Tab-separated table of C-alpha atoms and ligand atoms in Angstrom:
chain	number	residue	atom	x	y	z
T	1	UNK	CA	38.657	-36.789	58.209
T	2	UNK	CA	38.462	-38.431	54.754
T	3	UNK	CA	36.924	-35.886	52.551
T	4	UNK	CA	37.417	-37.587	49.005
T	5	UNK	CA	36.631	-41.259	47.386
T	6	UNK	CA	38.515	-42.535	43.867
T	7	UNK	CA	37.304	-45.269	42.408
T	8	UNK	CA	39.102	-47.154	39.603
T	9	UNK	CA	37.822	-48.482	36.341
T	10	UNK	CA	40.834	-50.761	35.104
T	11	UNK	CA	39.482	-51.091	31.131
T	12	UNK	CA	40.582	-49.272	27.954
T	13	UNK	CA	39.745	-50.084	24.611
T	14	UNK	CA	43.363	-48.999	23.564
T	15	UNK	CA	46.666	-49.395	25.067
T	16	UNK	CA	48.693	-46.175	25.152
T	17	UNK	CA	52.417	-46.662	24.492
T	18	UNK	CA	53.551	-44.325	27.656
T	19	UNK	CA	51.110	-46.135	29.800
T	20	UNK	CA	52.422	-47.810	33.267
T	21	UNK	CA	48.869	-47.581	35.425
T	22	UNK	CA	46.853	-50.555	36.412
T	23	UNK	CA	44.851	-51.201	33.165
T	24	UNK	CA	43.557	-54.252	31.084
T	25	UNK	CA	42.156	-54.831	27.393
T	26	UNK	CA	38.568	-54.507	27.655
T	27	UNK	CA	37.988	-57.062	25.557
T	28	UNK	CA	36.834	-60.542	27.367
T	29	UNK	CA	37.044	-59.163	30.604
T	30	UNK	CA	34.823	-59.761	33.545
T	31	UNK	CA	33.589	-56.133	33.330
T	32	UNK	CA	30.082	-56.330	34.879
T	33	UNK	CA	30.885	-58.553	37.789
T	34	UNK	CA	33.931	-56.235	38.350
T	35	UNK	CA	31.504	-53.519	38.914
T	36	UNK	CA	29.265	-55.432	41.131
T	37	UNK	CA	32.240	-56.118	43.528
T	38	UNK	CA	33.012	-52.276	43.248
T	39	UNK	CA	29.747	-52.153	44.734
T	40	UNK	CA	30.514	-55.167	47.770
T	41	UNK	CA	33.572	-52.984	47.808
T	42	UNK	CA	31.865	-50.174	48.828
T	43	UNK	CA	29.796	-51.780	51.360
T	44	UNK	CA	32.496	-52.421	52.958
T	45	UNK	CA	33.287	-48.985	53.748
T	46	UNK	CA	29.961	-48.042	55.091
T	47	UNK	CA	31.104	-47.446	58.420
T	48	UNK	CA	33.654	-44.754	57.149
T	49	UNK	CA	31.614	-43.857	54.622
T	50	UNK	CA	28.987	-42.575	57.234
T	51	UNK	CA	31.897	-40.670	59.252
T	52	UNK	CA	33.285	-38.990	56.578
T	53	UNK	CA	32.380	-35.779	54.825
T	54	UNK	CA	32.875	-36.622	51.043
T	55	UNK	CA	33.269	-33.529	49.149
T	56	UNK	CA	35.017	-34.663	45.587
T	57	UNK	CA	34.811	-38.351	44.123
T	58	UNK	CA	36.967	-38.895	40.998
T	59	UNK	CA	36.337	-41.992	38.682
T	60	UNK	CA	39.798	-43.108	36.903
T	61	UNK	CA	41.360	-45.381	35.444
T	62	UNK	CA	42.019	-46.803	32.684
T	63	UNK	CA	39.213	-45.361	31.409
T	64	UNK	CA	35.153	-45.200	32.925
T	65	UNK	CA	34.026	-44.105	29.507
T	66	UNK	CA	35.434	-47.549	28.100
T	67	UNK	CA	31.761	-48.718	30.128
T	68	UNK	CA	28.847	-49.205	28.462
T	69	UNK	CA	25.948	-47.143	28.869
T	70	UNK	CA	24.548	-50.038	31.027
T	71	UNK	CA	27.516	-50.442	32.881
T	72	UNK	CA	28.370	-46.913	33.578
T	73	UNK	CA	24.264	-46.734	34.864
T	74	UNK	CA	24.972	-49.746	37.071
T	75	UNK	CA	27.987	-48.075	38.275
T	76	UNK	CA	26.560	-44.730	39.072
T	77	UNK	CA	23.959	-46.336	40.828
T	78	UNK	CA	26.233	-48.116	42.785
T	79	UNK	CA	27.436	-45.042	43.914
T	80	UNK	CA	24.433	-43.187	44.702
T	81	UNK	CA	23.550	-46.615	46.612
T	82	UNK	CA	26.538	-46.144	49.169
T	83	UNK	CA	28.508	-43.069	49.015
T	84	UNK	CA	26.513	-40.052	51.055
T	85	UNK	CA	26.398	-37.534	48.426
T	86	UNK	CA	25.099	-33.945	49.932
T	87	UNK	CA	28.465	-32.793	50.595
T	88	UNK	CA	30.078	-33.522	47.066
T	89	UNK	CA	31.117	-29.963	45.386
T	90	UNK	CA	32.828	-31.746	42.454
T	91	UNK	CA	32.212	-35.071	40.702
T	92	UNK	CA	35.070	-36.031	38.257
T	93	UNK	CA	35.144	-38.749	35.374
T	94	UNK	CA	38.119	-39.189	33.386
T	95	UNK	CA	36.952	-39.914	29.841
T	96	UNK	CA	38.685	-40.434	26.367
T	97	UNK	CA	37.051	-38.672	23.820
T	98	UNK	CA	36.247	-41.410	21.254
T	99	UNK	CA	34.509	-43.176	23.903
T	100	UNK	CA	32.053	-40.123	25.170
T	101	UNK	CA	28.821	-40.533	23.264
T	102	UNK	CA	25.775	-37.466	23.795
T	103	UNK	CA	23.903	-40.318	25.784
T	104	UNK	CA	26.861	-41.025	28.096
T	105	UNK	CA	27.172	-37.074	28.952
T	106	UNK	CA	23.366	-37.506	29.676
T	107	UNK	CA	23.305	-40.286	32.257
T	108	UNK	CA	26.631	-39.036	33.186
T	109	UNK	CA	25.213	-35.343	33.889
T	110	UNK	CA	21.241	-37.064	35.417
T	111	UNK	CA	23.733	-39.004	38.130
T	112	UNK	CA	25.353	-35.434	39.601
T	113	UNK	CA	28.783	-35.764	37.097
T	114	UNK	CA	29.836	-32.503	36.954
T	115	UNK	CA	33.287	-32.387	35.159
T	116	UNK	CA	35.196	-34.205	32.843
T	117	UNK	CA	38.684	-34.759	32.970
T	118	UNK	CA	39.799	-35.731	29.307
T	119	UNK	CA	43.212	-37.639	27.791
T	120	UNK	CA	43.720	-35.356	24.921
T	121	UNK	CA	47.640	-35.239	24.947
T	122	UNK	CA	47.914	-33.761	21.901
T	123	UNK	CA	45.992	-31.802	18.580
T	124	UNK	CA	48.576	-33.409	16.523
T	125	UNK	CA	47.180	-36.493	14.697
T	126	UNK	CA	50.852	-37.989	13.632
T	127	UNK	CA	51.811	-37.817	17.263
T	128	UNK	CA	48.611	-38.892	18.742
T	129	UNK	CA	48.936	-42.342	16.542
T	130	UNK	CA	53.015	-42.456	17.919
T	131	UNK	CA	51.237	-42.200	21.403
T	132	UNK	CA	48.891	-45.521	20.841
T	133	UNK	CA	45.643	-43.268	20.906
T	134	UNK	CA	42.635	-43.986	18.622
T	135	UNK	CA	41.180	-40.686	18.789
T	136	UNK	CA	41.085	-37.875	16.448
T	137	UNK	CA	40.591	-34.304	16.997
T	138	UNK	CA	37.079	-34.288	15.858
T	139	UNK	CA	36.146	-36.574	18.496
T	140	UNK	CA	37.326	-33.775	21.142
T	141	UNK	CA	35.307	-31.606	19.144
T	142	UNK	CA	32.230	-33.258	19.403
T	143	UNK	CA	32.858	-33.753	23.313
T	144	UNK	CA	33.017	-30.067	23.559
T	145	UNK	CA	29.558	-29.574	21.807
T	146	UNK	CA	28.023	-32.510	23.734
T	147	UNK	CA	29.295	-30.938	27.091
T	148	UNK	CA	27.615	-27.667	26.404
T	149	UNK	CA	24.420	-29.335	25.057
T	150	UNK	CA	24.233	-30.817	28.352
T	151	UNK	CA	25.618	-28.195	30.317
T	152	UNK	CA	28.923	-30.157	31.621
T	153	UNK	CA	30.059	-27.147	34.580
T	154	UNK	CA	33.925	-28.060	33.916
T	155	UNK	CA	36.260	-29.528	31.289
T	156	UNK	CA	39.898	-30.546	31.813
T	157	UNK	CA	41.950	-31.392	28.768
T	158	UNK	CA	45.574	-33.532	29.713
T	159	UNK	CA	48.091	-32.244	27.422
T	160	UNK	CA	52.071	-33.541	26.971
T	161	UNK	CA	55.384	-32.363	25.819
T	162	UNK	CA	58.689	-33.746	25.282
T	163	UNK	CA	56.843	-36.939	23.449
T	164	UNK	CA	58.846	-38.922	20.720
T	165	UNK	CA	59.633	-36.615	17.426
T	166	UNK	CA	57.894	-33.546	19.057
T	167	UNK	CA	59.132	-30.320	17.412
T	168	UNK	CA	58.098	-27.234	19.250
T	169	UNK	CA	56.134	-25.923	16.819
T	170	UNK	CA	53.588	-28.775	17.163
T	171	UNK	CA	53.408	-28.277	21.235
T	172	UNK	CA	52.897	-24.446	20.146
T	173	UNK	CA	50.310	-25.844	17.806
T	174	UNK	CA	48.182	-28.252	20.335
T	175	UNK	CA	48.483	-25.172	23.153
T	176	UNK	CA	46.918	-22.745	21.089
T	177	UNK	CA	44.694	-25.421	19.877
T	178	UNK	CA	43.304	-26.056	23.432
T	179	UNK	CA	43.381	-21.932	24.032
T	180	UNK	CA	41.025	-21.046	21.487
T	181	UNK	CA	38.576	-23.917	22.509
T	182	UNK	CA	38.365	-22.050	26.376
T	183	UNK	CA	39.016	-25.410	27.781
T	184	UNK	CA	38.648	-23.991	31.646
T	185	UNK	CA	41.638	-26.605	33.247
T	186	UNK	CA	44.468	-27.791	31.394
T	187	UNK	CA	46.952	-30.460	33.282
T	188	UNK	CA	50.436	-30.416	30.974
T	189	UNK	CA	52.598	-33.092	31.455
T	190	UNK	CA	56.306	-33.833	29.963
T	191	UNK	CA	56.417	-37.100	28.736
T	192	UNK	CA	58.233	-39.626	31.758
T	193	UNK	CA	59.247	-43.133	30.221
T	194	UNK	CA	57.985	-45.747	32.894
T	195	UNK	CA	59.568	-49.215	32.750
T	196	UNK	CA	57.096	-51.704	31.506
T	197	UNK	CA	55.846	-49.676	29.176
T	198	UNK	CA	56.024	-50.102	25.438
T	199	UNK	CA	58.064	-46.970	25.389
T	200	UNK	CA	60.547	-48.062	27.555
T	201	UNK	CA	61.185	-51.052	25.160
T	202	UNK	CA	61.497	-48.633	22.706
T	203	UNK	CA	63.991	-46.459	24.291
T	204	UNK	CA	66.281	-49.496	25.697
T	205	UNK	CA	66.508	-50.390	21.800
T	206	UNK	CA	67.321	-46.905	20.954
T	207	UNK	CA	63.937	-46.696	18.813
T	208	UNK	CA	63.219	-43.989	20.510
T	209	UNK	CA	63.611	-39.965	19.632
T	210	UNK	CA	62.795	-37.899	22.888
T	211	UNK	CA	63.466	-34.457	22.792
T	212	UNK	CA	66.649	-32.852	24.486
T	213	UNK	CA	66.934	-31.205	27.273
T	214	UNK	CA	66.831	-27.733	26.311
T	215	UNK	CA	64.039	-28.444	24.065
T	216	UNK	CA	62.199	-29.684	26.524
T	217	UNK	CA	62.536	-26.828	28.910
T	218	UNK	CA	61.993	-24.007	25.936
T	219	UNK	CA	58.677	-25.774	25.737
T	220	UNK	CA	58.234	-25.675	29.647
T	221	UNK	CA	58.838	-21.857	29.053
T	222	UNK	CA	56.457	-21.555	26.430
T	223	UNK	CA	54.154	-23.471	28.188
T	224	UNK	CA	54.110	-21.134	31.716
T	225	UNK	CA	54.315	-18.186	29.295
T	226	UNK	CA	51.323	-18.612	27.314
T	227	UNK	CA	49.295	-19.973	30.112
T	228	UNK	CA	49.358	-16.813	32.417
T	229	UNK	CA	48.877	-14.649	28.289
T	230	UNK	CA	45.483	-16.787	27.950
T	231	UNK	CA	44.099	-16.243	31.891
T	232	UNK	CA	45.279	-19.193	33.133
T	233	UNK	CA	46.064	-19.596	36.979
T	234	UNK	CA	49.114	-22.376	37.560
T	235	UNK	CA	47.869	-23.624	40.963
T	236	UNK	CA	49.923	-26.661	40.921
T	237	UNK	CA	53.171	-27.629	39.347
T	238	UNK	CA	51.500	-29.081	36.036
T	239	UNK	CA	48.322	-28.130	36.381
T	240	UNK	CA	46.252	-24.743	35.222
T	241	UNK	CA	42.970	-23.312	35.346
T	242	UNK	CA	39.944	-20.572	34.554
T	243	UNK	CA	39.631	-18.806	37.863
T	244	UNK	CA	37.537	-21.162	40.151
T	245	UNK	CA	37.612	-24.292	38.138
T	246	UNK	CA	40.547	-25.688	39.770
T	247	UNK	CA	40.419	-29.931	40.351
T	248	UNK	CA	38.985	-30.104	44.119
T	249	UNK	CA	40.204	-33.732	44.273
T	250	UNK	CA	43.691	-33.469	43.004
T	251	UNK	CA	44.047	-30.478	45.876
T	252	UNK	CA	42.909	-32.822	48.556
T	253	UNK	CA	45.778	-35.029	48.102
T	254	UNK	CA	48.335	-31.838	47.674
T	255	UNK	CA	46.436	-30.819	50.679
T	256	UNK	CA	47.439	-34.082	52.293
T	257	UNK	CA	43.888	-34.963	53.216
T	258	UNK	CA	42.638	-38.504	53.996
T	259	UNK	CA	39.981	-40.092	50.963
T	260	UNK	CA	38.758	-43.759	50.300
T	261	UNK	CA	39.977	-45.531	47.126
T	262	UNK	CA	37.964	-48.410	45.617
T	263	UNK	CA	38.718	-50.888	42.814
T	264	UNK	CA	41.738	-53.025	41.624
T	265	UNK	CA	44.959	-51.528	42.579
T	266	UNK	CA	43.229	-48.012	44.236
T	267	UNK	CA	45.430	-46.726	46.582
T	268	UNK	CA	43.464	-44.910	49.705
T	269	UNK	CA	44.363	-42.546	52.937
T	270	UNK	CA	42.039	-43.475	55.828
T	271	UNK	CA	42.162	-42.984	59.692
T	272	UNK	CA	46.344	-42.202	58.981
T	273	UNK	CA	46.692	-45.259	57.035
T	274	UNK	CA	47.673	-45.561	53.636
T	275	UNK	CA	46.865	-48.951	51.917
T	276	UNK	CA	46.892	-49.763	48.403
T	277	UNK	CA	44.304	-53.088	46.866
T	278	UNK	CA	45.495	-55.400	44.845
T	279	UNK	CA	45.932	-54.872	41.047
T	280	UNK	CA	45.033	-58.301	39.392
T	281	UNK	CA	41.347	-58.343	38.866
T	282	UNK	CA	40.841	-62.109	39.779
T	283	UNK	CA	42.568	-61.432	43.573
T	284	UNK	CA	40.649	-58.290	44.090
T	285	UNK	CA	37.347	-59.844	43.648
T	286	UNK	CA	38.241	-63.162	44.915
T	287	UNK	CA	38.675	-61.040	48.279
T	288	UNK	CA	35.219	-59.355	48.188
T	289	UNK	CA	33.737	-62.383	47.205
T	290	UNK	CA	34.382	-63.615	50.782
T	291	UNK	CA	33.232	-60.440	51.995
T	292	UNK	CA	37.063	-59.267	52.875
T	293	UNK	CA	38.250	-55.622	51.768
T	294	UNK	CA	40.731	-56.131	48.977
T	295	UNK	CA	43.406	-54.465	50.261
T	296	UNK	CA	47.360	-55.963	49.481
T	297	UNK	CA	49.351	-53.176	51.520
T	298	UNK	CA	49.020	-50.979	54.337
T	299	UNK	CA	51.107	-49.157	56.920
T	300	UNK	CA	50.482	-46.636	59.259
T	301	UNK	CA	52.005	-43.003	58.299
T	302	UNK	CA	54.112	-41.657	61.719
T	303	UNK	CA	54.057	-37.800	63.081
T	304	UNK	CA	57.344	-37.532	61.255
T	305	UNK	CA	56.123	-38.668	57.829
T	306	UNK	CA	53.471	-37.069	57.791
T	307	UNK	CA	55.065	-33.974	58.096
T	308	UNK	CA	56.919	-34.835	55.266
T	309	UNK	CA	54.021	-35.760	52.919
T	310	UNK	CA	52.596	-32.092	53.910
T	311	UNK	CA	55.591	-30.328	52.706
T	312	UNK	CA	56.653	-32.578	49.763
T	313	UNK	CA	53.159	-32.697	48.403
T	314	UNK	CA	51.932	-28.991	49.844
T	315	UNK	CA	54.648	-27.209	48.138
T	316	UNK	CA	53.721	-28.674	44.568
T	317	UNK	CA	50.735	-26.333	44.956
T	318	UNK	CA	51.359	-22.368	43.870
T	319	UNK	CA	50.181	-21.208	46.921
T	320	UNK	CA	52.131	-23.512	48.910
T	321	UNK	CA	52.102	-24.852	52.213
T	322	UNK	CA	50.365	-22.860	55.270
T	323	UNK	CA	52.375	-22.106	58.301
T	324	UNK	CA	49.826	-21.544	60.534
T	325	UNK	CA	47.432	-24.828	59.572
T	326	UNK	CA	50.696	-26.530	59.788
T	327	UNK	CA	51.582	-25.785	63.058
T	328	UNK	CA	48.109	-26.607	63.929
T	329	UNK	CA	48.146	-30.169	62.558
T	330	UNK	CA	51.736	-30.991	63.890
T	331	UNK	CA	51.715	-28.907	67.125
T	332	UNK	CA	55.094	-26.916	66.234
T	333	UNK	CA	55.555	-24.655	63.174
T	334	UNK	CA	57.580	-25.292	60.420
T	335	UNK	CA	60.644	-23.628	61.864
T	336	UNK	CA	61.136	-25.955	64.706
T	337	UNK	CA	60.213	-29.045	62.301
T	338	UNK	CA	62.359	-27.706	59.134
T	339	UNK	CA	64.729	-24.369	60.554
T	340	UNK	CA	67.791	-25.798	58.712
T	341	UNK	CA	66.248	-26.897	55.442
T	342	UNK	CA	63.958	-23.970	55.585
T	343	UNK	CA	66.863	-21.407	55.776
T	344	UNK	CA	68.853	-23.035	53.350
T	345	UNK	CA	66.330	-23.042	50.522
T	346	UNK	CA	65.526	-19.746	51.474
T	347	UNK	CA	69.276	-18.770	50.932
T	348	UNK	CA	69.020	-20.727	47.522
T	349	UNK	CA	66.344	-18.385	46.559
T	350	UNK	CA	64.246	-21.791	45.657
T	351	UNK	CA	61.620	-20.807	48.219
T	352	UNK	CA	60.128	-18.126	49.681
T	353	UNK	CA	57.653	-17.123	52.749
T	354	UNK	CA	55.132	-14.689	52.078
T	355	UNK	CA	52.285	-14.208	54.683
T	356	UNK	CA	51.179	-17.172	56.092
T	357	UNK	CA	52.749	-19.207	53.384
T	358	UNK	CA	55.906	-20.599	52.157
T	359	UNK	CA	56.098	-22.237	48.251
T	360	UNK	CA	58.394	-22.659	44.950
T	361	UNK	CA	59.904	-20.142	43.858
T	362	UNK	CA	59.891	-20.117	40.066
T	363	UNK	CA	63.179	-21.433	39.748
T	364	UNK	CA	62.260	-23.876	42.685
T	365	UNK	CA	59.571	-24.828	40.956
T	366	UNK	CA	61.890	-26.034	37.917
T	367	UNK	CA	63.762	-28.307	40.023
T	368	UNK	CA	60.861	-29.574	42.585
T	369	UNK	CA	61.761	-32.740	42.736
T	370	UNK	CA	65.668	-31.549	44.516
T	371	UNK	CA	63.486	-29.260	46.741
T	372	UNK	CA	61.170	-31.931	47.960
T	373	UNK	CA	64.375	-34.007	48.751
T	374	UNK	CA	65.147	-31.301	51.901
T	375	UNK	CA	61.826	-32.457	53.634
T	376	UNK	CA	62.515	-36.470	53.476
T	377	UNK	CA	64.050	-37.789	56.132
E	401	SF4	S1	43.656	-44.705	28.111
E	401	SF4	FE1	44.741	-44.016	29.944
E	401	SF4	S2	44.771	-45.787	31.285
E	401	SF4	FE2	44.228	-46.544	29.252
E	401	SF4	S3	46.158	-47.190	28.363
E	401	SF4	FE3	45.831	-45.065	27.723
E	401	SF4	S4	46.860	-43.818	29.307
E	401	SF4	FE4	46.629	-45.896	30.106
């Protein structure tokens, strides 16, 4: 049953130097009439819409803060116009924080918003201008006071390492930062170099100074080490929370549930198909202005690979993947899908089985990406 909707806003008023997701200069783009087909969008999912017990909607991007305070009304309106609403437990927006003003928290917090997912990256200013971000710290700052002014419930903060002329004392520097500001959920990301990206150009010139190696993994150490020092729960591979304030959406797809996703280039998990819309503004709402879903790609996921997307994606998650709900959904347990690979890793010590449960080890958990490899047919 889809349980989740995403819906992306494709603007930013900045262009990040990392970035590789589907975004475009805000400037002189069709912005308003983008958000009116968001809302023919949406329409068009009424029938599933009405099936389907939505629990978390996230707003992406780009950025939904890049909106004005018009548009981001019209937007929320939108969604309080077509997306049944009594279910939702958690109501993300991404935001960056030069863009938040008090009066966007406001309409943000009247319209059922109830956390805000934030591109920090880093407390260091040099690096943050190396990154292609505009804001400062003080900007975060003021965010912080807004969101308790009007009682925001959660704040996450993105954080990276491994980023171009990094020294580990600055990562030490932007942790603590984020520590003694209680931010309640911190995702920490090392820095990936995505083709297309102006960092990629960068790095095929050899402009580019990433950290090594073994820097990068004494910061991964410092990173798990000081997280579980300042009460901070790693439920997911990169991602860490307060006790109870862990991202409902991002655990419904490691949970490998079904949501709808809306806007140019959303990807989306309905009735076991997974489709993804097209990216270029002008095709997607070409396509809903002739009342046609916008949608470029889709394929039906089998029994087998859906098997696969449970393990791959359930054992990013800390607690891992449950034997019993998995024998359940598939109608044999994990031994007679996985016996081989499962006794292997367990020889390998990268896995273990605990209860009902079987996850990462923490050395697994180092080298995911070989583990996941096991479970792909
Ligand atoms: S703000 Fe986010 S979406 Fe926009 S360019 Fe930067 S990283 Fe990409």
């Amino acid at each position: 049953m889809v349980r989740g909707v995403y819906i992306h806003i494709p603007f930013c008023h900045q262009i990040c130097n990392y970035c590789d997701f589907n975004k475009f200069y805000f400037h002189n783009q069709p912005v308003d009439e983008y958000i009116e087909s968001l809302g023919k969008e949406m329409a068009l999912w009424q029938d599933d819409l009405a099936k389907a017990k939505i629990e978390t909607i996230f707003l992406g991007g780009g950025t939904p803060t890049a909106l004005s305070l018009e548009q981001l009304e019209r937007l929320l309106t939108l969604i309080h116009q077509y997306i049944p609403l009594e279910h939702v437990k958690e109501f993300s927006s991404e935001a960056n924080p030069d863009e938040l003003t008090l009066e966007k928290m406001q309409l943000m917090r009247k319209f059922g918003v109830n956390r805000l997912s934030m591109g920090v990256q880093t407390f260091n200013q040099d690096l943050l201008k190396i990154l292609g971000r505009t804001h400062s710290n003080n900007h975060v700052y003021d965010v912080i006071q807004y969101a308790k002014q009007t009682e925001f419930p959660s704040i996450s903060i993105d954080l990276m390492y491994g980023l171009p002329n990094q020294t580990m004392e600055q990562w030490k520097e932007s942790l603590q930062e984020a520590f003694r500001l209680k931010i309640p959920h911190i995702s920490a990301y090392s820095l990936l170099v995505e083709p297309k990206t102006i960092f990629y150009n960068l790095l095929s010139k050899g402009k580019l100074s990433l950290p090594g190696e073994d820097l990068e993994a004494e910061m991964y150490g410092y990173l798990m080490d000081e997280m579980k020092r300042n009460g901070y729960k790693q439920y997911e591979i990169s991602n860490f929370s307060y006790e109870g304030k862990a991202s409902e959406h991002n655990l419904l797809y490691w949970n490998n549930d079904e949501y709808i996703g809306l806007g140019a280039g959303a990807h989306g998990y309905v009735n076991s198909i997974r489709y993804s819309n097209h990216g270029p503004l002008k095709k997607y709402m070409q396509q809903l202005e002739i009342g046609e879903k916008p949608v470029m790609m889709q394929k039906e996921v089998t029994y087998e690979e859906k098997m696969e997307e449970e393990m791959f994606l359930g054992l990013r998650k800390n607690q891992g993947v449950s034997l019993s709900n998995f024998e359940k959904r598939y109608g044999k347990s994990l031994y007679e899908a996985y016996g081989n690979e499962i006794e292997e890793l367990l020889k390998k010590e990268l896995i273990e089985i605990k209860n009902d449960y079987v996850f990462l080890t923490n050395r697994g958990r180092f080298v995911g990406n070989e583990v996941f490899q096991y479970f792909l047919k």
